[in-house]
Coordinates of C-alpha atoms in Angstrom, one line a residue:
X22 CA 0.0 0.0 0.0
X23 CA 0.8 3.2 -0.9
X24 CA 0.1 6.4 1.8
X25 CA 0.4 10.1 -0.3
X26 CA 1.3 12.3 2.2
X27 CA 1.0 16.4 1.0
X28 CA 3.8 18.2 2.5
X29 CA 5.0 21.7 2.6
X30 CA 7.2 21.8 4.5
X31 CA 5.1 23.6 7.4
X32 CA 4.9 21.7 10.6
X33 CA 1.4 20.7 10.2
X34 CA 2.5 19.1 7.3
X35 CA 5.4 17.7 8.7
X36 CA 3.9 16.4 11.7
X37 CA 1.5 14.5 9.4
X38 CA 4.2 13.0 7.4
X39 CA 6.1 11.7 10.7
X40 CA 2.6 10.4 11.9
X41 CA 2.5 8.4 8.4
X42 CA 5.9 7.1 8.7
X43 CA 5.4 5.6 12.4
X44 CA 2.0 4.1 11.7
X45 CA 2.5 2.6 8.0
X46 CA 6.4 2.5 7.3
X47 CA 8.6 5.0 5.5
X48 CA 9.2 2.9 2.8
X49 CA 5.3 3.3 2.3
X50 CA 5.0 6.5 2.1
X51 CA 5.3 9.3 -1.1
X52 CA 5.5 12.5 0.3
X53 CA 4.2 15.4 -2.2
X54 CA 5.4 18.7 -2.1
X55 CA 3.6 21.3 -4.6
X56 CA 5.6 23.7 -5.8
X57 CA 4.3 27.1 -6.8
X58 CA 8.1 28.3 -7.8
X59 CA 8.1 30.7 -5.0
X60 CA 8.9 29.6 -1.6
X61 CA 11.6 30.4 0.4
X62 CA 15.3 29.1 -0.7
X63 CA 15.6 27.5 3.2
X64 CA 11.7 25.9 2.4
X65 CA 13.2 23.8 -0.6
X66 CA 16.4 22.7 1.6
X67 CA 14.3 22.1 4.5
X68 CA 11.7 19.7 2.5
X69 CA 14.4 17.8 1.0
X70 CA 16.3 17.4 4.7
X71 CA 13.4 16.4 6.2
X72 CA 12.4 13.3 3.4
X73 CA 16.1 12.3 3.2
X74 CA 16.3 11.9 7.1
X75 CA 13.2 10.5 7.0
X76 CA 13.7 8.0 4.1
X77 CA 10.3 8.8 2.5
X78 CA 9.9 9.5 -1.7
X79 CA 9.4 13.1 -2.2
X80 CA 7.2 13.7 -5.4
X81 CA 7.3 17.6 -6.4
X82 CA 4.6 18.6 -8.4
X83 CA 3.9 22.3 -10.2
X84 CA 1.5 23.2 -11.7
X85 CA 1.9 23.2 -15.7
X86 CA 1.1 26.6 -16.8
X87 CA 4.2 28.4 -14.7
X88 CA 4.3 29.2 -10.4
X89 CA 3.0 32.1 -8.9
X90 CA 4.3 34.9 -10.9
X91 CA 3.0 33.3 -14.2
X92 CA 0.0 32.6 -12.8
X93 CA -0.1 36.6 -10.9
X94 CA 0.7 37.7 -15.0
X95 CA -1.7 35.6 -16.3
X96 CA -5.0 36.4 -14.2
X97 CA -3.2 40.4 -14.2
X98 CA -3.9 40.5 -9.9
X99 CA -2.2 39.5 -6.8
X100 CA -4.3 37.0 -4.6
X101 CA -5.5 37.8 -1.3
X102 CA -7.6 36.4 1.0
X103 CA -11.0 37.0 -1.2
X104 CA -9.4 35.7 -4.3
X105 CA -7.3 32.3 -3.3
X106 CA -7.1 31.0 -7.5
X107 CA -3.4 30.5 -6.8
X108 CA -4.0 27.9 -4.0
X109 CA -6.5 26.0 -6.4
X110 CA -4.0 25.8 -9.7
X111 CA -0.6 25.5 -8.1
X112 CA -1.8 23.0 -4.9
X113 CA -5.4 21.6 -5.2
X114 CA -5.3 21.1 -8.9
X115 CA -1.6 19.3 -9.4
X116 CA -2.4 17.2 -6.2
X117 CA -5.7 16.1 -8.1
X118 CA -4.5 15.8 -11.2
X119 CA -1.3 13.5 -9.5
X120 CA -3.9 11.5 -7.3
X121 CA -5.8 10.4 -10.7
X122 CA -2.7 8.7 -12.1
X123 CA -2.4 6.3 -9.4
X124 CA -4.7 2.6 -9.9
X125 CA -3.7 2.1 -6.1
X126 CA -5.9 2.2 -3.1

């Protein structure tokens, strides 16, 4: 079995993915980090540290249209808290659209 754990790198997330790893086996579990092209430099090093000590697959996912900035050029305004399209194409979407391809349970 297969567990697909979404991780941002946040502590939530990671807290989830450690929770995963104790109850079903590292070797078990895909951890998926979407990737809107505009984290943080020390967000990237810290998601791949944390898998690696870990031992977990790390999937990274984008979206297929560009990251953020495409998508902020594209729609010609910056999201806020009314208008959260970024969330929906660069993390709800891919994470969707990566979940179909899988026959597993």
């Amino acid at each position: 079995m297969k567990v697909i754990v979404s991780f941002s790198g946040g502590k939530d997330s990671q807290a989830c993915l450690i929770q995963a790893c104790n109850e079903f086996g590292a070797e078990n579990i895909e951890a998926v980090f979407c990737d809107t092209e505009w984290e943080h430099e020390e967000t990237y090093r810290h998601v791949h540290n944390v898998v690696d000590q870990l031992g977990v697959n790390l999937v990274v996912l984008k979206n297929k249209n560009g990251g953020f900035e495409n998508l902020c050029k594209r729609m010609k305004w910056f999201p806020n808290t009314q208008k959260r399209e970024c969330t929906v194409q660069l993390k709800i979407q891919p994470m969707i659209d990566y979940i179909l391809t899988h026959d597993d349970d």
